[in-house]
XYZ file of C-alpha atoms in Angstrom:
631
model
C -0.184 0.011 0.103
C 1.009 3.719 -0.906
C 3.040 5.406 2.466
C 1.639 7.901 4.251
C 4.138 10.712 2.871
C 3.872 10.041 -1.206
C 0.277 10.829 -0.304
C 1.379 13.838 1.751
C 3.835 15.015 -1.977
C 0.588 14.748 -3.911
C -1.158 16.975 -1.867
C 1.975 19.944 -2.228
C 1.600 19.198 -5.868
C -1.361 19.830 -6.653
C -1.936 22.804 -5.150
C 1.526 23.562 -7.488
C -0.624 22.428 -9.609
C -3.438 24.528 -9.636
C -1.378 27.598 -9.272
C 0.897 26.445 -12.738
C -2.613 26.530 -14.143
C -2.876 30.359 -14.448
C -4.981 31.184 -11.609
C -8.456 29.660 -13.428
C -9.900 29.791 -9.635
C -9.495 33.657 -9.545
C -11.681 34.788 -12.534
C -14.064 37.126 -12.228
C -17.460 37.456 -12.303
C -19.404 38.172 -15.763
C -22.468 37.561 -17.707
C -24.536 35.210 -16.538
C -26.747 32.794 -18.618
C -30.372 31.923 -18.833
C -30.937 29.413 -15.893
C -30.939 25.990 -17.228
C -28.010 26.978 -19.444
C -26.580 24.353 -22.171
C -22.827 24.387 -23.398
C -22.208 21.500 -25.771
C -18.817 20.774 -26.554
C -17.941 20.180 -29.555
C -15.002 20.330 -30.878
C -11.919 17.723 -29.415
C -8.720 20.584 -29.395
C -7.645 21.896 -26.418
C -7.937 25.444 -26.458
C -8.743 28.072 -23.465
C -12.298 30.558 -23.894
C -11.527 33.794 -25.412
C -14.072 34.973 -23.810
C -14.601 34.222 -20.220
C -18.067 35.179 -18.256
C -20.125 35.673 -21.208
C -22.164 32.620 -20.919
C -20.888 31.647 -24.320
C -18.631 29.055 -24.764
C -16.264 29.899 -27.880
C -13.179 29.380 -29.454
C -12.225 29.828 -32.299
C -15.875 29.008 -33.298
C -16.491 25.987 -31.910
C -16.379 24.485 -27.754
C -14.031 22.868 -26.095
C -14.004 20.844 -23.211
C -11.425 23.414 -21.602
C -13.087 26.308 -22.592
C -16.255 24.640 -21.709
C -15.479 24.116 -18.164
C -14.164 27.761 -18.137
C -17.323 29.159 -18.239
C -19.180 27.093 -16.586
C -17.361 27.564 -13.521
C -17.816 31.422 -13.516
C -21.523 31.108 -15.097
C -23.320 28.414 -13.233
C -24.650 28.994 -10.311
C -28.119 27.531 -7.774
C -30.714 29.702 -9.741
C -28.426 29.386 -13.095
C -26.807 25.439 -12.913
C -25.542 24.717 -15.736
C -25.371 21.291 -18.096
C -21.727 20.105 -20.035
C -22.776 17.872 -23.128
C -20.765 17.177 -26.383
C -22.489 16.736 -29.930
C -22.482 13.926 -31.920
C -20.152 14.241 -34.595
C -17.686 13.162 -30.767
C -19.326 10.420 -29.860
C -16.774 7.917 -29.627
C -13.909 9.874 -29.487
C -10.742 10.388 -27.115
C -10.160 13.778 -25.936
C -6.648 15.013 -24.868
C -6.210 17.340 -22.968
C -2.696 18.686 -23.355
C 0.317 19.572 -21.172
C 0.845 23.363 -22.040
C -2.237 23.664 -20.190
C -2.391 21.462 -18.244
C -5.458 19.173 -16.245
C -9.166 20.403 -17.069
C -10.812 21.690 -13.710
C -14.043 21.335 -12.812
C -14.196 24.393 -10.317
C -17.244 25.998 -9.561
C -20.802 24.590 -9.020
C -23.909 22.916 -9.747
C -22.176 22.250 -12.436
C -22.684 18.952 -14.604
C -20.336 16.725 -16.651
C -22.894 15.006 -18.592
C -21.232 12.032 -20.839
C -25.073 10.148 -22.037
C -24.482 7.726 -24.306
C -21.699 9.825 -26.756
C -19.402 7.332 -24.533
C -16.655 9.649 -24.921
C -13.204 8.726 -23.365
C -10.410 11.419 -21.896
C -6.746 10.199 -22.035
C -4.085 11.926 -20.090
C -1.475 10.758 -22.105
C -0.116 13.674 -22.811
C -0.156 14.967 -19.437
C 3.132 15.786 -16.929
C 3.607 12.735 -14.235
C 2.383 15.286 -11.863
C -0.914 15.745 -12.937
C -4.105 14.154 -13.142
C -6.656 14.811 -15.823
C -9.179 16.347 -14.066
C -9.009 18.367 -11.276
C -12.624 18.305 -9.306
C -12.860 21.308 -6.421
C -15.741 22.808 -6.454
C -19.787 22.060 -4.935
C -22.972 20.440 -5.910
C -21.237 19.074 -8.847
C -21.401 15.719 -11.368
C -19.647 14.351 -13.972
C -21.461 10.724 -15.590
C -20.978 8.744 -18.770
C -17.256 8.660 -19.186
C -13.532 7.552 -19.146
C -11.040 8.947 -17.828
C -7.596 6.697 -18.630
C -3.793 6.757 -19.462
C -3.037 9.508 -16.397
C 0.587 9.315 -15.692
C -0.997 10.177 -12.503
C -4.400 10.177 -10.829
C -7.171 9.848 -13.121
C -9.102 12.424 -10.416
C -8.685 14.381 -7.599
C -12.165 15.732 -6.119
C -12.279 17.640 -2.841
C -11.166 20.315 -0.845
C -8.545 20.797 -2.746
C -7.089 24.729 -1.943
C -8.146 23.379 1.686
C -10.671 26.505 1.833
C -13.729 24.355 2.556
C -15.340 23.574 -0.437
C -15.216 20.069 -2.561
C -18.693 19.578 -1.386
C -21.442 17.132 -2.261
C -20.383 16.118 -6.294
C -20.941 13.246 -7.779
C -18.975 10.952 -9.928
C -21.105 8.604 -11.789
C -21.464 6.335 -14.347
C -17.428 6.117 -15.201
C -14.705 4.189 -15.915
C -11.825 5.014 -14.459
C -8.479 2.542 -15.831
C -5.261 2.692 -16.662
C -3.593 6.375 -14.022
C -0.250 5.945 -12.990
C -1.490 6.628 -9.777
C -4.962 6.383 -8.162
C -7.926 5.814 -10.597
C -9.672 8.748 -8.330
C -8.283 10.148 -5.284
C -10.045 12.249 -2.328
C -9.268 14.453 -0.166
C -10.391 17.125 2.632
C -10.912 19.226 5.165
C -11.697 20.366 8.157
C -14.657 22.019 6.647
C -14.358 21.130 2.818
C -14.459 17.800 1.149
C -17.865 16.981 2.721
C -20.410 14.708 1.102
C -18.877 13.239 -2.178
C -20.189 10.846 -3.971
C -19.137 7.434 -6.440
C -21.360 5.990 -8.312
C -22.215 3.163 -10.288
C -18.315 3.075 -11.943
C -16.291 0.731 -13.262
C -12.822 1.752 -11.910
C -9.950 -0.564 -13.095
C -11.269 -3.510 -15.735
C -14.988 -2.320 -16.734
C -18.307 -5.078 -18.038
C -16.703 -6.505 -21.484
C -12.917 -7.471 -19.845
C -11.682 -10.402 -20.020
C -8.425 -10.488 -17.917
C -6.518 -7.909 -16.166
C -4.050 -6.049 -18.031
C -1.294 -2.908 -18.152
C -4.370 -1.646 -19.805
C -6.609 -1.165 -17.169
C -4.698 -1.337 -13.839
C -4.440 1.813 -11.758
C -1.212 1.664 -10.780
C -1.726 2.392 -7.264
C -5.506 2.289 -5.308
C -9.081 1.873 -7.770
C -10.280 4.735 -5.203
C -7.890 6.741 -2.347
C -9.954 8.179 0.540
C -6.754 10.494 2.616
C -9.919 12.914 3.208
C -12.890 13.893 3.953
C -16.036 13.672 6.023
C -19.099 11.273 4.518
C -17.959 10.189 1.921
C -20.123 7.349 -0.145
C -18.589 4.907 -2.573
C -21.640 2.576 -4.757
C -22.695 0.460 -6.607
C -19.207 0.237 -8.462
C -17.188 -2.392 -9.620
C -13.457 -2.141 -8.110
C -11.152 -4.286 -9.678
C -7.815 -4.995 -11.253
C -6.229 -2.381 -9.650
C -2.586 -3.049 -8.176
C -2.181 -1.615 -4.387
C -6.262 -1.340 -2.731
C -9.092 -1.038 -4.073
C -10.246 1.353 -2.236
C -7.881 3.048 0.490
C -9.311 5.121 2.911
C -6.496 7.029 5.646
C -7.692 9.271 7.655
C -4.875 12.190 7.130
C -6.938 14.731 6.589
C -9.881 15.071 8.902
C -10.806 11.699 7.605
C -14.968 10.626 8.915
C -17.778 8.484 8.338
C -17.141 7.008 5.282
C -19.388 4.478 3.617
C -17.889 1.410 1.156
C -21.321 -0.054 0.592
C -23.010 -2.297 -2.492
C -19.530 -2.422 -4.752
C -17.906 -5.629 -6.059
C -14.366 -5.438 -4.945
C -12.014 -8.182 -6.615
C -14.731 -9.330 -8.757
C -17.132 -8.450 -10.609
C -21.778 -8.410 -11.136
C -20.885 -11.951 -12.916
C -17.927 -14.119 -10.473
C -15.405 -13.530 -12.297
C -12.245 -15.235 -11.402
C -8.304 -13.646 -12.075
C -9.528 -9.512 -11.552
C -8.537 -9.240 -7.830
C -7.092 -6.109 -6.497
C -3.081 -6.945 -5.814
C -3.279 -5.410 -2.235
C -6.140 -6.071 -0.633
C -9.798 -5.437 -1.496
C -10.478 -2.517 1.039
C -7.985 -0.827 3.663
C -9.173 1.336 6.350
C -6.510 2.869 8.752
C -6.343 5.763 10.942
C -10.363 6.912 9.945
C -13.557 7.262 12.312
C -16.414 5.452 11.887
C -15.806 3.528 8.350
C -18.795 1.779 7.033
C -18.582 -1.219 4.701
C -21.609 -2.736 3.777
C -23.653 -4.903 1.445
C -19.778 -5.471 -0.190
C -18.475 -8.695 -2.207
C -14.868 -8.510 -1.915
C -13.416 -11.379 -2.668
C -10.395 -12.200 -4.652
C -8.425 -9.300 -3.637
C -3.928 -10.208 -3.837
C -3.827 -9.627 0.241
C -6.969 -9.246 2.403
C -10.589 -8.614 2.070
C -10.741 -6.063 4.374
C -7.223 -4.493 6.506
C -8.127 -2.351 9.351
C -5.267 -0.440 10.941
C -5.614 2.264 13.248
C -9.445 1.973 12.704
C -12.339 3.052 15.371
C -16.034 2.493 15.499
C -16.343 0.808 12.196
C -18.853 -0.929 11.095
C -18.696 -4.092 8.893
C -22.158 -5.508 7.588
C -23.365 -7.796 5.391
C -20.935 -8.394 3.063
C -19.429 -11.495 1.452
C -15.671 -11.711 1.792
C -14.215 -14.299 0.409
C -16.943 -16.184 -1.483
C -18.893 -15.635 -5.084
C -22.485 -13.291 -4.592
C -24.545 -16.418 -4.245
C -22.337 -17.657 -1.451
C -21.878 -20.997 -2.961
C -18.336 -21.131 -4.106
C -15.389 -19.847 -3.090
C -13.419 -16.959 -5.023
C -9.809 -16.702 -2.168
C -8.734 -13.741 -0.618
C -4.711 -14.331 -0.819
C -5.010 -13.636 3.278
C -7.600 -12.688 5.589
C -11.228 -12.740 5.444
C -10.618 -9.476 7.783
C -7.025 -8.479 9.302
C -6.877 -6.020 12.182
C -3.776 -4.419 14.009
C -4.293 -1.953 16.352
C -8.364 -0.860 16.312
C -10.886 -0.682 18.697
C -14.925 -0.610 18.376
C -14.984 -2.054 15.388
C -18.480 -4.380 14.942
C -18.217 -7.177 12.409
C -22.089 -7.740 12.035
C -25.097 -7.129 14.163
C -26.624 -9.120 16.755
C -30.443 -8.048 15.930
C -30.320 -7.567 12.218
C -29.660 -10.678 9.584
C -29.146 -8.104 6.680
C -26.280 -7.769 9.496
C -24.698 -10.974 9.080
C -21.594 -11.266 7.108
C -20.062 -14.220 4.779
C -16.685 -15.183 5.478
C -15.801 -17.727 3.878
C -13.046 -19.606 1.182
C -10.641 -17.227 2.291
C -7.029 -18.602 1.766
C -5.689 -17.554 6.173
C -7.924 -16.993 8.838
C -12.025 -15.697 8.602
C -11.244 -13.053 10.824
C -7.961 -12.459 12.273
C -7.752 -9.704 15.354
C -4.161 -8.762 15.809
C -1.741 -6.267 17.661
C -3.170 -4.656 20.415
C -5.999 -4.531 18.704
C -9.342 -4.012 21.792
C -13.090 -3.595 22.357
C -13.896 -5.306 19.181
C -17.104 -6.992 18.807
C -18.025 -10.181 16.641
C -21.678 -10.699 16.395
C -24.091 -12.734 14.218
C -21.334 -14.047 11.639
C -21.653 -17.033 8.917
C -17.559 -17.742 9.707
C -16.554 -21.123 7.078
C -20.080 -22.038 5.839
C -21.716 -21.403 2.835
C -24.864 -19.038 2.655
C -26.857 -22.064 2.656
C -25.837 -22.703 6.042
C -25.689 -26.511 5.279
C -22.210 -26.690 3.557
C -18.706 -25.683 4.008
C -16.749 -23.029 1.644
C -13.227 -23.244 4.516
C -11.486 -20.853 5.446
C -7.867 -22.130 4.845
C -6.087 -21.677 8.659
C -8.440 -20.590 11.887
C -12.324 -19.164 11.594
C -11.558 -16.420 13.874
C -8.372 -15.506 15.552
C -6.526 -13.567 18.509
C -3.568 -13.136 18.649
C -1.785 -10.030 21.111
C -5.567 -8.520 21.572
C -7.017 -7.670 24.442
C -10.837 -7.473 25.281
C -12.682 -8.988 22.378
C -16.313 -10.281 21.858
C -17.016 -13.093 19.723
C -20.773 -13.271 20.028
C -22.756 -10.429 22.631
C -24.531 -11.685 25.828
C -28.124 -10.453 26.679
C -32.063 -10.189 24.759
C -32.373 -11.264 21.978
C -28.941 -12.550 19.938
C -28.711 -14.098 16.392
C -25.781 -16.957 16.034
C -22.859 -16.944 15.027
C -21.609 -19.607 13.152
C -18.472 -20.978 12.956
C -17.575 -23.728 11.245
C -15.993 -26.047 8.212
C -12.469 -24.516 8.962
C -9.379 -25.941 7.638
C -7.813 -25.866 11.184
C -9.381 -24.062 14.957
C -12.681 -23.038 15.316
C -11.505 -20.326 17.493
C -7.729 -20.138 17.842
C -6.559 -17.348 21.091
C -2.442 -16.449 21.797
C -1.069 -14.765 24.157
C -4.396 -12.844 24.142
C -6.332 -11.114 27.704
C -10.351 -11.068 28.144
C -11.801 -12.515 25.544
C -15.463 -13.651 25.643
C -17.089 -16.213 24.146
C -20.751 -15.963 24.366
C -23.767 -18.153 24.139
C -24.678 -17.413 20.634
C -21.361 -19.028 19.260
C -21.897 -21.944 17.642
C -18.903 -23.996 16.754
C -18.220 -26.876 14.464
C -22.234 -27.120 13.742
C -24.692 -25.317 10.491
C -27.390 -22.815 10.576
C -29.913 -25.980 11.355
C -27.519 -27.600 13.707
C -26.066 -30.297 11.126
C -22.367 -31.542 12.430
C -19.950 -29.035 10.070
C -16.604 -29.489 12.389
C -13.740 -27.548 12.391
C -10.161 -29.018 11.026
C -8.707 -29.280 14.347
C -9.973 -27.598 17.821
C -13.090 -25.990 18.769
C -11.093 -23.846 20.537
C -7.812 -23.448 21.454
C -6.570 -21.465 23.778
C -2.554 -21.318 23.068
C 0.241 -19.828 25.182
C -0.297 -16.786 26.807
C -4.701 -17.047 26.967
C -6.304 -15.347 29.495
C -8.632 -14.184 31.604
C -11.021 -16.597 28.540
C -14.298 -16.145 29.147
C -16.409 -19.274 27.345
C -20.335 -19.635 27.004
C -20.055 -20.649 23.711
C -24.055 -22.570 23.178
C -22.705 -25.359 21.187
C -18.832 -27.040 20.242
C -19.064 -30.526 18.538
C -17.997 -32.327 15.652
C -14.658 -30.736 15.444
C -11.148 -32.958 14.405
C -9.419 -31.911 17.777
C -10.522 -31.509 21.211
C -13.791 -28.715 21.826
C -11.893 -26.963 23.723
C -8.185 -27.432 24.546
C -5.449 -25.685 26.678
C -1.579 -25.372 26.656
C 0.986 -23.503 27.503
C 2.677 -23.023 31.159
C 1.279 -19.058 31.076
C -2.318 -20.065 29.665
C -4.290 -19.557 32.592
C -7.699 -17.931 34.916
C -9.561 -19.614 31.670
C -13.592 -19.981 32.488
C -15.623 -22.933 30.408
C -19.716 -23.256 30.518
C -20.630 -24.398 27.818
C -23.930 -24.922 26.841
C -23.462 -28.699 24.716
C -20.248 -30.154 24.181
C -19.645 -33.481 22.277
C -19.012 -35.688 19.197
C -15.963 -33.903 18.827
C -12.483 -35.685 17.880
C -10.318 -35.109 21.237
C -12.146 -34.510 24.746
C -14.101 -32.290 25.196
C -11.962 -29.799 27.431
C -8.614 -31.020 27.026
C -5.816 -29.527 29.483
C -2.814 -29.854 27.955
C -4.069 -31.428 24.111
C -2.422 -34.523 24.694
C -5.760 -36.574 25.757
C -7.229 -37.361 29.863
C -4.949 -35.617 31.663
C -5.924 -37.807 35.760
C -5.814 -35.826 39.173
C -2.499 -35.267 40.353
C -0.620 -36.996 36.693
C 0.857 -32.781 36.695
C 1.695 -30.116 38.368
C 1.869 -26.479 38.314
C 2.724 -24.617 36.076
C 0.951 -25.492 33.403
C -3.299 -24.756 31.421
C -5.426 -23.390 33.965
C -2.225 -24.713 36.746
C -3.769 -28.226 35.985
C -6.582 -27.662 37.694
C -7.913 -31.013 38.833
C -11.894 -32.108 38.028
C -13.899 -32.959 40.937
C -14.290 -36.211 42.082
C -17.649 -37.814 43.972
C -17.043 -39.341 47.295
C -19.667 -40.182 50.029
C -23.231 -41.361 47.639
C -26.380 -40.201 49.199
C -29.802 -41.398 49.146
C -30.080 -38.475 45.695
C -27.312 -37.492 45.519
C -23.080 -37.398 46.498
C -20.652 -35.419 48.540
C -17.356 -34.800 46.596
C -13.842 -33.475 47.092
C -12.646 -30.670 44.569
C -10.732 -27.375 46.018
C -11.413 -25.112 48.170
C -14.170 -22.869 47.380
C -14.344 -24.190 44.317
C -17.395 -23.815 42.177
C -18.692 -27.818 40.511
C -20.848 -27.051 37.558
C -22.777 -29.831 36.182
C -23.404 -31.485 32.718
C -25.387 -33.852 31.940
C -22.987 -36.509 29.940
C -22.905 -37.516 25.931
C -21.126 -40.269 25.794
C -18.131 -41.567 28.342
C -16.416 -37.415 29.570
C -13.279 -39.178 29.993
C -12.717 -40.224 26.539
C -12.774 -38.881 23.137
C -15.861 -38.052 22.143
C -17.628 -37.440 25.695
C -18.757 -34.132 26.880
C -22.763 -33.233 28.053
C -24.552 -30.903 28.167
C -24.794 -27.462 31.040
C -27.830 -28.530 33.375
C -27.591 -24.507 34.805
C -26.828 -26.436 38.341
C -23.402 -25.807 40.220
C -22.598 -26.086 44.376
C -19.768 -24.090 46.010
C -17.128 -26.179 47.749
C -16.517 -24.988 51.346
C -13.394 -24.572 52.690
C -12.253 -28.024 52.832
C -13.264 -27.969 48.896
C -16.465 -30.588 49.647
C -19.585 -30.143 48.417
C -22.388 -31.704 48.513
C -24.858 -32.207 45.345
C -28.166 -33.637 45.369
C -29.807 -34.901 41.583
C -32.296 -32.723 39.847
C -35.053 -35.235 39.206
C -35.089 -37.829 36.456
C -31.837 -37.137 36.724
C -29.218 -40.328 35.705
C -26.567 -39.461 35.535
C -23.684 -36.058 35.921
C -20.328 -35.063 34.641
C -18.381 -32.069 36.521
C -16.019 -28.718 35.762
C -14.548 -27.702 38.746
C -13.334 -23.764 38.629
C -11.107 -22.177 40.831
C -11.467 -18.902 42.369
C -9.294 -17.451 39.362
C -11.277 -18.970 36.679
C -8.958 -22.029 36.234
C -11.358 -24.399 34.866
C -10.988 -28.328 34.808
C -11.416 -30.957 32.663
C -14.637 -33.166 32.541
C -15.103 -34.883 35.528
C -16.038 -38.977 34.947
C -19.907 -39.763 34.742
C -21.598 -40.136 37.858
C -24.946 -42.357 38.569
C -28.420 -41.043 40.154
C -28.458 -43.235 43.265
C -31.843 -43.139 43.471
C -31.872 -44.459 40.508
C -32.590 -48.316 39.898
C -32.124 -50.021 37.416
C -33.508 -53.434 36.208
C -32.528 -55.661 34.144
C -34.721 -58.514 31.870
C -32.951 -61.933 32.391
C -31.529 -62.674 28.682
C -34.689 -66.146 27.241
C -32.560 -67.883 24.936
C -35.439 -69.206 22.715
């Protein structure tokens, strides 16, 4: 991705360029034409207007595009908007701004530059290496149905380029912007300008007839680079084949409130492969309150979405790593979503089903939370599944990985919360390392599809690796995974609390301290995973329960066993029953009515929880064995 100093230098060159072209923005206002003025470009030549401000576009009897823009800049206003069209004789032609006159300027207000059905292209091939094809720094302007290509610099620069509070409410729509030497479209702003600009329904990179990416269509930097401005809208575009990110959002100049929605980024509506942006799909850095929703972000060279020092970003309703139907992979080259140094990011929705992200088929992890990212939430997503919910489209590594990132949450707690499925991934469902305070709440289902069918992850359901501390696991279901349901490894992985509702049918133990099979009480001494907390044992039967032994003041939680909890595949269902041991570790348990057996987990005062105990029968139940009768 482009470095910050490149874009700072670019901003300086932009200001110098605007001065170089002759100070056209300071021309005096002339007489105003009648309301609804129209200027018609009828020549491919590139000349100034002969009398700027008289309301007539005239360059030796014709009207060049440059002259039309100069005239409109002076006479157009909210009460007298100007539209620039092209004569039919120019249809299908290419216009070349000359190097001697530099870039075009759209500096006025309420101007519409409309190519309509003309298929007119504007080429920047004759311009110098530091000039875009057009600068747009007026207000309430629209540019439609044109192609901008072959600049040695950006195709279009938009926003508060002069840092004077202008460059607001402009719309770029139905454009083709490709083959430029830096970004296709570059946007900037200030504290008072560069706001509410829109890029809509355009092709940035390849177009609808391209069969492959090539130097002719690729913008050399990002497709769209947003380096300033507030409330920018990027909607309905196809953004692919660019040699850096599809969209790069970097808050160097007062950026917040960007919305990226309904775009194809790295593929197109036909689900073509091989059209990825060389770096990532969307990069968000040093911004505030970006919303990324309802996009297909697939086939890009690196991450689908990369967030770095992003605050309060919302990611809703996207397909990341799959086609638009959600039934086949178009992998991003690394993670579906990668987060570094972020806070307050919300991926998915706890209450709105349309906010569910499908994050599947990516080469590495579905979601990878790294580098001191904290207080981020994943809600209601399907990670590793197809859109049907009954088949897997695996991410190549873990469904969710958290490494060096504290206090992140999987599934919001309380109220009616939408389920989150993490299933079918190649490695772990959830992998946590060197992270404190991860919370996995009860709307999280690991190893099952949306209909409850078995779609296990390829290793553990949840693995807590070295340095995982104060993890709280309340997952609704952890089942069908090839390894343990929950595994804890490493001497520094301590104070991890487990209370899943259902945990069963995993290839390993339900809960495995050490990830090495059943650990008997006393087999190890601390340090170790969860300090090798011993599981509770029943000691003396009562008429309808038993006395048991565990650590002093430990909490003991009871499960209805599934299979043998001491063996691979065993587990249980939490029966919402617990007791507290006394100072000697003794506890009394009374069976609920109609419960035949229980297994137990013990957790000490610092939340070091044990493996599951063996199953103990209810003494009040008398089993009657009928004789075998042989005929």
